[in-house]
Coordinates of C-alpha atoms in Angstrom, one line a residue:
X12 CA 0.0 0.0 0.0
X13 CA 1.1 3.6 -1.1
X14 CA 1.8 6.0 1.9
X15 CA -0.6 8.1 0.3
X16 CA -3.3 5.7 0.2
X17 CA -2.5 4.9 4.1
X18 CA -2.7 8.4 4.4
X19 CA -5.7 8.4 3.1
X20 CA -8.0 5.6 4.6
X21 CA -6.3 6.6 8.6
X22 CA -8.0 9.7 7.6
X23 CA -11.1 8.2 6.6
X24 CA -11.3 5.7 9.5
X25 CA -10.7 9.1 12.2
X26 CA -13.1 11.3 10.5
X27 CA -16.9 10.8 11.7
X28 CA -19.2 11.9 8.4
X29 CA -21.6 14.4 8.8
X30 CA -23.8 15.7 5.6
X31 CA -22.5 18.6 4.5
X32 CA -24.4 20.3 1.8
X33 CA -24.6 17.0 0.2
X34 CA -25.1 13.4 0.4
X35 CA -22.9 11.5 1.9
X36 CA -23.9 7.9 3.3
X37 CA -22.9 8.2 6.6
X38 CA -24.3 10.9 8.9
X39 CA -24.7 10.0 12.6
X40 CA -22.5 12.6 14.8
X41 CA -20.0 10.9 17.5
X42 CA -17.4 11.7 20.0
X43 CA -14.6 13.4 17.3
X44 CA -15.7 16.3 15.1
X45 CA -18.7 15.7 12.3
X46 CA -17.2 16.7 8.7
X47 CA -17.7 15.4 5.2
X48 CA -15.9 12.9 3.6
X49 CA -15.9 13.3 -0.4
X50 CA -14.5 10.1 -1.6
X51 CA -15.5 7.4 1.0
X52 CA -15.2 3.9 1.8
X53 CA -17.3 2.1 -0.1
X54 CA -15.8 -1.6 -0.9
X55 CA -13.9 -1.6 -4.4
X56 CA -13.3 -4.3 -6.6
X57 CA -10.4 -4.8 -8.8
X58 CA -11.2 -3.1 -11.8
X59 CA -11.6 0.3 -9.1
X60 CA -15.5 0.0 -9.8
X61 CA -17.5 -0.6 -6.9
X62 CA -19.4 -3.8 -6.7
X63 CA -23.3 -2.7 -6.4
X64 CA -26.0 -4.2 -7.9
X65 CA -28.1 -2.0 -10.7
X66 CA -31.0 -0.4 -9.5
X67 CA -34.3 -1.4 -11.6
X68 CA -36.5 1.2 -11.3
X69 CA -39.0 0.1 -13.4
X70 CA -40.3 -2.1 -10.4
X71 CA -40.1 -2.2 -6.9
X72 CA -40.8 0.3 -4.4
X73 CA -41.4 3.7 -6.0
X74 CA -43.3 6.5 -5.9
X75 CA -46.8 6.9 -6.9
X76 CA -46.1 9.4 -9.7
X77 CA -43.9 7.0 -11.5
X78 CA -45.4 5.8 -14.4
X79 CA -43.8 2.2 -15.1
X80 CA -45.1 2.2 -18.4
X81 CA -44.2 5.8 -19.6
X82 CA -40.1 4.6 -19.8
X83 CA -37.5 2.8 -20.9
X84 CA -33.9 2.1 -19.1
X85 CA -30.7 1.8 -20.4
X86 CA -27.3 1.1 -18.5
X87 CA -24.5 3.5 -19.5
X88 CA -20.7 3.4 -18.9
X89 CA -19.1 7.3 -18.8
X90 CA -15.1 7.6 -19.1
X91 CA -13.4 9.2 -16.0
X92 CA -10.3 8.3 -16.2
X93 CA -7.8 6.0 -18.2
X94 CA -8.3 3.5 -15.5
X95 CA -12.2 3.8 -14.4
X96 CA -15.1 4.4 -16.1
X97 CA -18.6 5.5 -14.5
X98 CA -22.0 3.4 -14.4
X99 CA -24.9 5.4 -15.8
X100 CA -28.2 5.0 -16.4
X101 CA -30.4 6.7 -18.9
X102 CA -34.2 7.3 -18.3
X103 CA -36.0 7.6 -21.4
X104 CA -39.4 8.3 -22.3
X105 CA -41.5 5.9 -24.3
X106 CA -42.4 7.2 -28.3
X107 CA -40.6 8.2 -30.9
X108 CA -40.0 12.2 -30.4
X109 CA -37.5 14.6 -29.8
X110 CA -37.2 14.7 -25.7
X111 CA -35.8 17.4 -23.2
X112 CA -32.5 16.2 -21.3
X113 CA -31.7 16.1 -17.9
X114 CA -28.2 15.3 -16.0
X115 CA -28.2 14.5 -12.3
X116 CA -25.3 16.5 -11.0
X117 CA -24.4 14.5 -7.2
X118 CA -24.1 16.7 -4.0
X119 CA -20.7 16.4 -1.5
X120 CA -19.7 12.6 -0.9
X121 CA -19.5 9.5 -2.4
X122 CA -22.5 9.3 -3.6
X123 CA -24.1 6.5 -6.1
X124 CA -26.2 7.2 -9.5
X125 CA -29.5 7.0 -7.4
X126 CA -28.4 9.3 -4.6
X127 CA -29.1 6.5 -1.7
X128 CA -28.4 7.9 1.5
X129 CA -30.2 5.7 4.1
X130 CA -33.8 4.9 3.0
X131 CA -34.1 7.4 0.0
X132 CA -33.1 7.3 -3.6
X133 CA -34.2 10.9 -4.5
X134 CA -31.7 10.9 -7.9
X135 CA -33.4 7.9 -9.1
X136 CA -36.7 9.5 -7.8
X137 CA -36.3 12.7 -9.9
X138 CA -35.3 10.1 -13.0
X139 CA -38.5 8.0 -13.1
X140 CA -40.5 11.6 -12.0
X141 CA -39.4 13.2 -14.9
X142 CA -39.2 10.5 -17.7
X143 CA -42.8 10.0 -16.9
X144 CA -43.7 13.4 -17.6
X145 CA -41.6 13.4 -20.7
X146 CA -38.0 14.0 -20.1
X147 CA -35.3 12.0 -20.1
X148 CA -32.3 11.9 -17.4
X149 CA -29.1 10.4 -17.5
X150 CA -27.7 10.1 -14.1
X151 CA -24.5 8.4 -13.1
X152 CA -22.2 6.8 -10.0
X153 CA -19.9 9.7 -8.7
X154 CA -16.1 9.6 -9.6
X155 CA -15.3 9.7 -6.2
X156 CA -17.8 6.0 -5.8
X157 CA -16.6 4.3 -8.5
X158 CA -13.0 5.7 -9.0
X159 CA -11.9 4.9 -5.5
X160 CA -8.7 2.6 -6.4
X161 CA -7.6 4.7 -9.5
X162 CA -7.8 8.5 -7.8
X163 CA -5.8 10.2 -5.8
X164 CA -7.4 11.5 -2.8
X165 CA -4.3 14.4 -1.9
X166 CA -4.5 15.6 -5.7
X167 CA -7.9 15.8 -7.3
X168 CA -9.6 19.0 -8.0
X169 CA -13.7 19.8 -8.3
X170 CA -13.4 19.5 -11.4
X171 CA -11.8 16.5 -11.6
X172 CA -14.5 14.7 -9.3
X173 CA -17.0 17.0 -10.0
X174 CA -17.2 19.3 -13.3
X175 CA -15.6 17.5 -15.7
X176 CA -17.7 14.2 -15.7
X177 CA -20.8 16.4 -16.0
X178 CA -19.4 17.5 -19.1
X179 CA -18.8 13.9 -20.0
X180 CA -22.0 13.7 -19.3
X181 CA -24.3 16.1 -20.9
X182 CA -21.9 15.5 -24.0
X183 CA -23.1 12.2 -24.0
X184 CA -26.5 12.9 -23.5
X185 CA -26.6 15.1 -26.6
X186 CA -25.4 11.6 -28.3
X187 CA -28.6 10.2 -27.6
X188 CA -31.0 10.0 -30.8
X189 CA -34.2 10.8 -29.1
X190 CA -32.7 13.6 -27.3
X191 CA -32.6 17.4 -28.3
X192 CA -29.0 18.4 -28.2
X193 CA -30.3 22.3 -27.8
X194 CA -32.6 21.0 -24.8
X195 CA -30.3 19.8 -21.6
X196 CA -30.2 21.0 -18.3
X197 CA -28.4 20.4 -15.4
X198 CA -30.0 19.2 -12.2
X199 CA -27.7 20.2 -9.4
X200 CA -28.3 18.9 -5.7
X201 CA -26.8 20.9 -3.1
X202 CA -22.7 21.1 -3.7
X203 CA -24.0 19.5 -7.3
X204 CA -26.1 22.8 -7.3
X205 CA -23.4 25.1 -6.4
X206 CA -21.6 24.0 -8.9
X207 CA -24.3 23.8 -12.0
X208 CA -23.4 27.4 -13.1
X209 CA -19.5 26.4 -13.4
X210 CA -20.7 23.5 -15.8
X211 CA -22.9 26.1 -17.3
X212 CA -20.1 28.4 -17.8
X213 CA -17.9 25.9 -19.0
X214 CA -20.2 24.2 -21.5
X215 CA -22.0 27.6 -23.1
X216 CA -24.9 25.7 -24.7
X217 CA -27.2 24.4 -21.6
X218 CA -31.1 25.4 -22.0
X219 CA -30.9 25.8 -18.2
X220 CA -29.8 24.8 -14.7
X221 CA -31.6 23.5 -11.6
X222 CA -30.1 24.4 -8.4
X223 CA -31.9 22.0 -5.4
X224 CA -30.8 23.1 -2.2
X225 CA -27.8 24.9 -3.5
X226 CA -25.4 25.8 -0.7
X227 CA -24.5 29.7 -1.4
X228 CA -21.9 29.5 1.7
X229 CA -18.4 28.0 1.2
X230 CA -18.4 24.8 2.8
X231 CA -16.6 25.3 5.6
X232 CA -18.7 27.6 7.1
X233 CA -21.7 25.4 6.8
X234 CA -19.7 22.5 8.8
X235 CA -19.6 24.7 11.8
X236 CA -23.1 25.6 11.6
X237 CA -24.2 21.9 10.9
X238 CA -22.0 20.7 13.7
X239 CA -23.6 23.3 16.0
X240 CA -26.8 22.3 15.1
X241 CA -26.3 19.0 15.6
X242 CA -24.8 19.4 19.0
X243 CA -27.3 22.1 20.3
X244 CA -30.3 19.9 18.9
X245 CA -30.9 18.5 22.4
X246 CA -30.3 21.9 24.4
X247 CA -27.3 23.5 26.5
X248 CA -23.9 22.5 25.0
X249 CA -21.7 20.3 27.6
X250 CA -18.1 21.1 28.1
X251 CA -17.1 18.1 25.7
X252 CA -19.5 19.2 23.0
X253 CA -17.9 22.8 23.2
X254 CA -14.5 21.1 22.7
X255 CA -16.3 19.5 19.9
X256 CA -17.3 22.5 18.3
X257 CA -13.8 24.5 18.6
X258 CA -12.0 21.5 17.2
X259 CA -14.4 22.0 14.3
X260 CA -14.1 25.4 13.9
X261 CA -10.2 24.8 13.8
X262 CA -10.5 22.3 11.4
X263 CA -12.9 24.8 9.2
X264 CA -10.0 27.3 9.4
X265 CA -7.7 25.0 7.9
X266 CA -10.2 23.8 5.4
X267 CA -10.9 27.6 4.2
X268 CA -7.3 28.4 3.8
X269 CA -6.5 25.3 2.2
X270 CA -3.9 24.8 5.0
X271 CA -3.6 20.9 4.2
X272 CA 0.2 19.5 3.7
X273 CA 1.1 17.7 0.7
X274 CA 0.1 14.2 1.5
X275 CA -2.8 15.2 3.6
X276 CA -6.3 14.4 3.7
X277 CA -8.8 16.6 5.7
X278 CA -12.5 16.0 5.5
X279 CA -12.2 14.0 2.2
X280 CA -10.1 16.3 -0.2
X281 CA -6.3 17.1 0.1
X282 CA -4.8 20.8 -0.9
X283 CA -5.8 21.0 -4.5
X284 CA -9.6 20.2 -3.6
X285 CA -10.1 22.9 -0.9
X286 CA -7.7 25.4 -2.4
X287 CA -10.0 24.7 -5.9
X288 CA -13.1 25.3 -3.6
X289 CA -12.1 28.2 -2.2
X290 CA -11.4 30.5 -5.5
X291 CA -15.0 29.1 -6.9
X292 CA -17.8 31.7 -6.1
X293 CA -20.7 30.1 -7.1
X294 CA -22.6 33.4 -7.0
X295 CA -20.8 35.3 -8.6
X296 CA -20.1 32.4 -10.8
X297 CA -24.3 32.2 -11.9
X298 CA -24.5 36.3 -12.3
X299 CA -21.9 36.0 -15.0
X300 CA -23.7 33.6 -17.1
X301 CA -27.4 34.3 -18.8
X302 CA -28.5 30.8 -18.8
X303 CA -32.2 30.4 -17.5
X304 CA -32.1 29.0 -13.7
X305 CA -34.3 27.6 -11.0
X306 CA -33.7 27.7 -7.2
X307 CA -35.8 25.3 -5.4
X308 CA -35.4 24.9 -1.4
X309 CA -36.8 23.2 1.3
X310 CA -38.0 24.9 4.2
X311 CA -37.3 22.4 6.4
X312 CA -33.4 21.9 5.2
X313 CA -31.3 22.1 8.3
X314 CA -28.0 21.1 6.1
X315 CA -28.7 24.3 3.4
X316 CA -31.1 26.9 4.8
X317 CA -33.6 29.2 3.5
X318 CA -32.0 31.7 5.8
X319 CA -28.0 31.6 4.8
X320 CA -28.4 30.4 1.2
X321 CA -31.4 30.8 -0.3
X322 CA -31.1 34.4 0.7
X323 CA -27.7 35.1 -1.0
X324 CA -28.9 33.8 -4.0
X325 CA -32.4 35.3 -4.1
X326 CA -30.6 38.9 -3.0
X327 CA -28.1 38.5 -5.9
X328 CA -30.1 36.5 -8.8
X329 CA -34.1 37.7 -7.9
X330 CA -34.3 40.4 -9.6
X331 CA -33.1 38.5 -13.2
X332 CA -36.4 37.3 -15.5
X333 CA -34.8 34.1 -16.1
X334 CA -34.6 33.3 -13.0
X335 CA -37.5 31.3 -10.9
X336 CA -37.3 30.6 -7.2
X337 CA -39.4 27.6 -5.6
X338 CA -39.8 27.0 -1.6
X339 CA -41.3 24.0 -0.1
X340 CA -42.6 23.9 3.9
X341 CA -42.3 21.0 5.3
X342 CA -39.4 19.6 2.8
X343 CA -36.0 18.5 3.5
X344 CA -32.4 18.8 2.6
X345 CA -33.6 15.6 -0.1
X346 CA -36.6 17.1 -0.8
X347 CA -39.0 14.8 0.9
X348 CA -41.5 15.9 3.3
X349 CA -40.0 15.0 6.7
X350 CA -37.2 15.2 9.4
X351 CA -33.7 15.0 7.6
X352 CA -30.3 13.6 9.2
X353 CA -29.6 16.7 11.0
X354 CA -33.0 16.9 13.0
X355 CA -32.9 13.0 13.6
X356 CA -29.2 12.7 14.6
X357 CA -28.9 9.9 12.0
X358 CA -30.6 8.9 8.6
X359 CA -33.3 10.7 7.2
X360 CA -36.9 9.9 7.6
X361 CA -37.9 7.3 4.8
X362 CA -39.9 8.5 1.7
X363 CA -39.5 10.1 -1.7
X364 CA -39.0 12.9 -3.4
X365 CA -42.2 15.4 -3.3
X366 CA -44.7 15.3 -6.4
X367 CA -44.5 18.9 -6.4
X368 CA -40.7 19.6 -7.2
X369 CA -41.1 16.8 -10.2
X370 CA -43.8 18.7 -11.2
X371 CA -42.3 22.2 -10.9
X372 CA -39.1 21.1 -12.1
X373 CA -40.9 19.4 -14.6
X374 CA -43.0 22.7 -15.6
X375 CA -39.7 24.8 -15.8
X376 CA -38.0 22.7 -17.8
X377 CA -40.6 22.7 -20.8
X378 CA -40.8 26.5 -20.4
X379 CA -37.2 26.9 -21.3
X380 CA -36.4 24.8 -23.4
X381 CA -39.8 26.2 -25.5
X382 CA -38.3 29.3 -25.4
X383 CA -34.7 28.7 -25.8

């Protein structure tokens, strides 16, 4: 073993995951300070894939506004690197037409095509949503899932794990016969969100971008305030929680200045992934680009609030006609109506993704791609 890849999983195994802005698969707060992890731990095999079975979502346990007989699924493979390719899935609508596209952009974590974090499959839930009311959406396992043995934890970028595969795959998506290559947007989910209007300026040719539960903070501030809020959730801080939440503000510090040594790994990412982080404003980032966007939050998102993020970007983005803004009481950080990981101080309630942000997102899509 590599001393960077010891480096690498000690880290992992001292670092207790917390969701930050994102989805990662492990939430439940304990004794040492609750961060993210980006890449994770999920078993690899050989070929640096990870061995887990494909999700058939034309069956089982979905949600009542999936139409079973409205779509078609095909499995996918997306190039990340020379070594590792990505699983995909494409969601396609039945008949013969030119279709809308859609690609699933993955919040912080390592985070599968479907999005699974406990109980809930909200990525695969806004696949079927969609495809059933016409659209089809190609979403894929994370680099930083799939990719585990053929990356390098102390040197990846975002755009390595992040911005470059979502050019991989919208370009791929444009491939597709039955889909209109003017027509694709980007679905972004929380750091996936923040991020949309960097794919948006890289690409140029998106009809739109869909920003769910976008964090508009750096995310180093928003582990301290998830951390507090975990640790006040049952009242008066102890002395040992305190300590807690000064060893996380330390480690934020560090995080925000990209003060991380070469061959070091601090809540998932080494030096280039923080320092890359840090010089992206995602706000400033979505002002400079006139593609047509949607901000959709849930009132009842503890991890990205209505508060500290939808504010920013409603303060800086309202006043734009392209621009439509969507709050929903009573939904979470996945967008399902219910107590999320931070309320519950482990996984999130069970359910699926709310009818009404398939059907808003749904709305918004046709309306710019009709007048793009």
């Amino acid at each position: 073993m590599s001393p960077t890849r010891r480096t690498y999983l000690t880290a992992l195994a001292t670092t207790t995951v917390l969701t930050v802005a994102g989805c990662s698969s492990s939430e439940s707060p304990t004794e040492t300070p609750a961060v993210t992890t980006t890449p994770g731990v999920s078993e690899p095999t050989t070929d640096g894939t990870t061995d887990r079975p494909e999700t058939d979502t034309r069956g089982g346990d979905l949600p009542s506004y999936a139409d079973r007989a409205a779509y078609t699924e095909e499995s996918l493979s997306l190039e990340a690197t020379e070594e590792c390719s990505l699983g995909a899935t494409l969601t396609l609508p039945e008949g013969d037409g030119a279709v809308p596209g859609v690609v699933i952009v993955h919040g912080s974590g390592p985070n599968d095509r479907d999005g699974t974090v406990g109980p809930l499959q909200p990525y695969r839930d806004l696949a079927v949503g969609l495809a059933s009311r016409g659209i089809a959406v190609l979403r894929y396992d994370k680099r930083t899932f799939a990719c585990q043995q053929s990356i390098d934890p102390t040197a990846f970028t975002i755009d390595d794990v992040v911005t470059e595969d979502v050019l991989t795959a919208v370009s791929r998506l444009r491939e597709q016969p039955r889909v209109d290559r003017e027509d694709i947007v980007v679905v972004g989910h929380s750091l996936g969100g923040a991020l949309a209007p960097r794919v948006a300026s890289r690409d140029g040719g998106l009809a739109g971008i869909a920003l769910l539960a976008a964090n508009a903070r750096p995310l180093p501030d928003l582990i301290v305030d998830q951390t507090r809020y975990a640790l006040e959730r049952d009242g008066e801080l102890t002395d040992a929680e305190r300590r807690r939440l000064e060893q996380t503000r330390a480690l934020a510090e560090r995080l925000r200045t990209a003060d991380i040594g070469d061959e070091e790994v601090l809540a998932g990412g080494g030096e280039p992934f923080w320092r890359s982080l840090a010089e992206y404003d995602q706000v400033e980032t979505a002002t400079a680009i006139e593609t047509p966007i949607l901000l959709a939050q849930g009132e009842r998102d503890r991890q990205v609030t209505v508060a500290d993020d939808l504010s920013r970007w409603r303060d800086t983005l309202g006043d734009r006609t392209d621009v439509r803004i969507h709050t929903y009481p009573g939904l979470n950080h996945y967008f399902v109506d219910g107590a999320g990981a931070l309320e519950t101080g482990g996984q999130p309630e069970d359910g699926f993704v709310a009818e009404s942000l398939i059907a808003d997102l749904a709305d918004w899509i046709e309306g710019v791609v009709e007048a793009a």
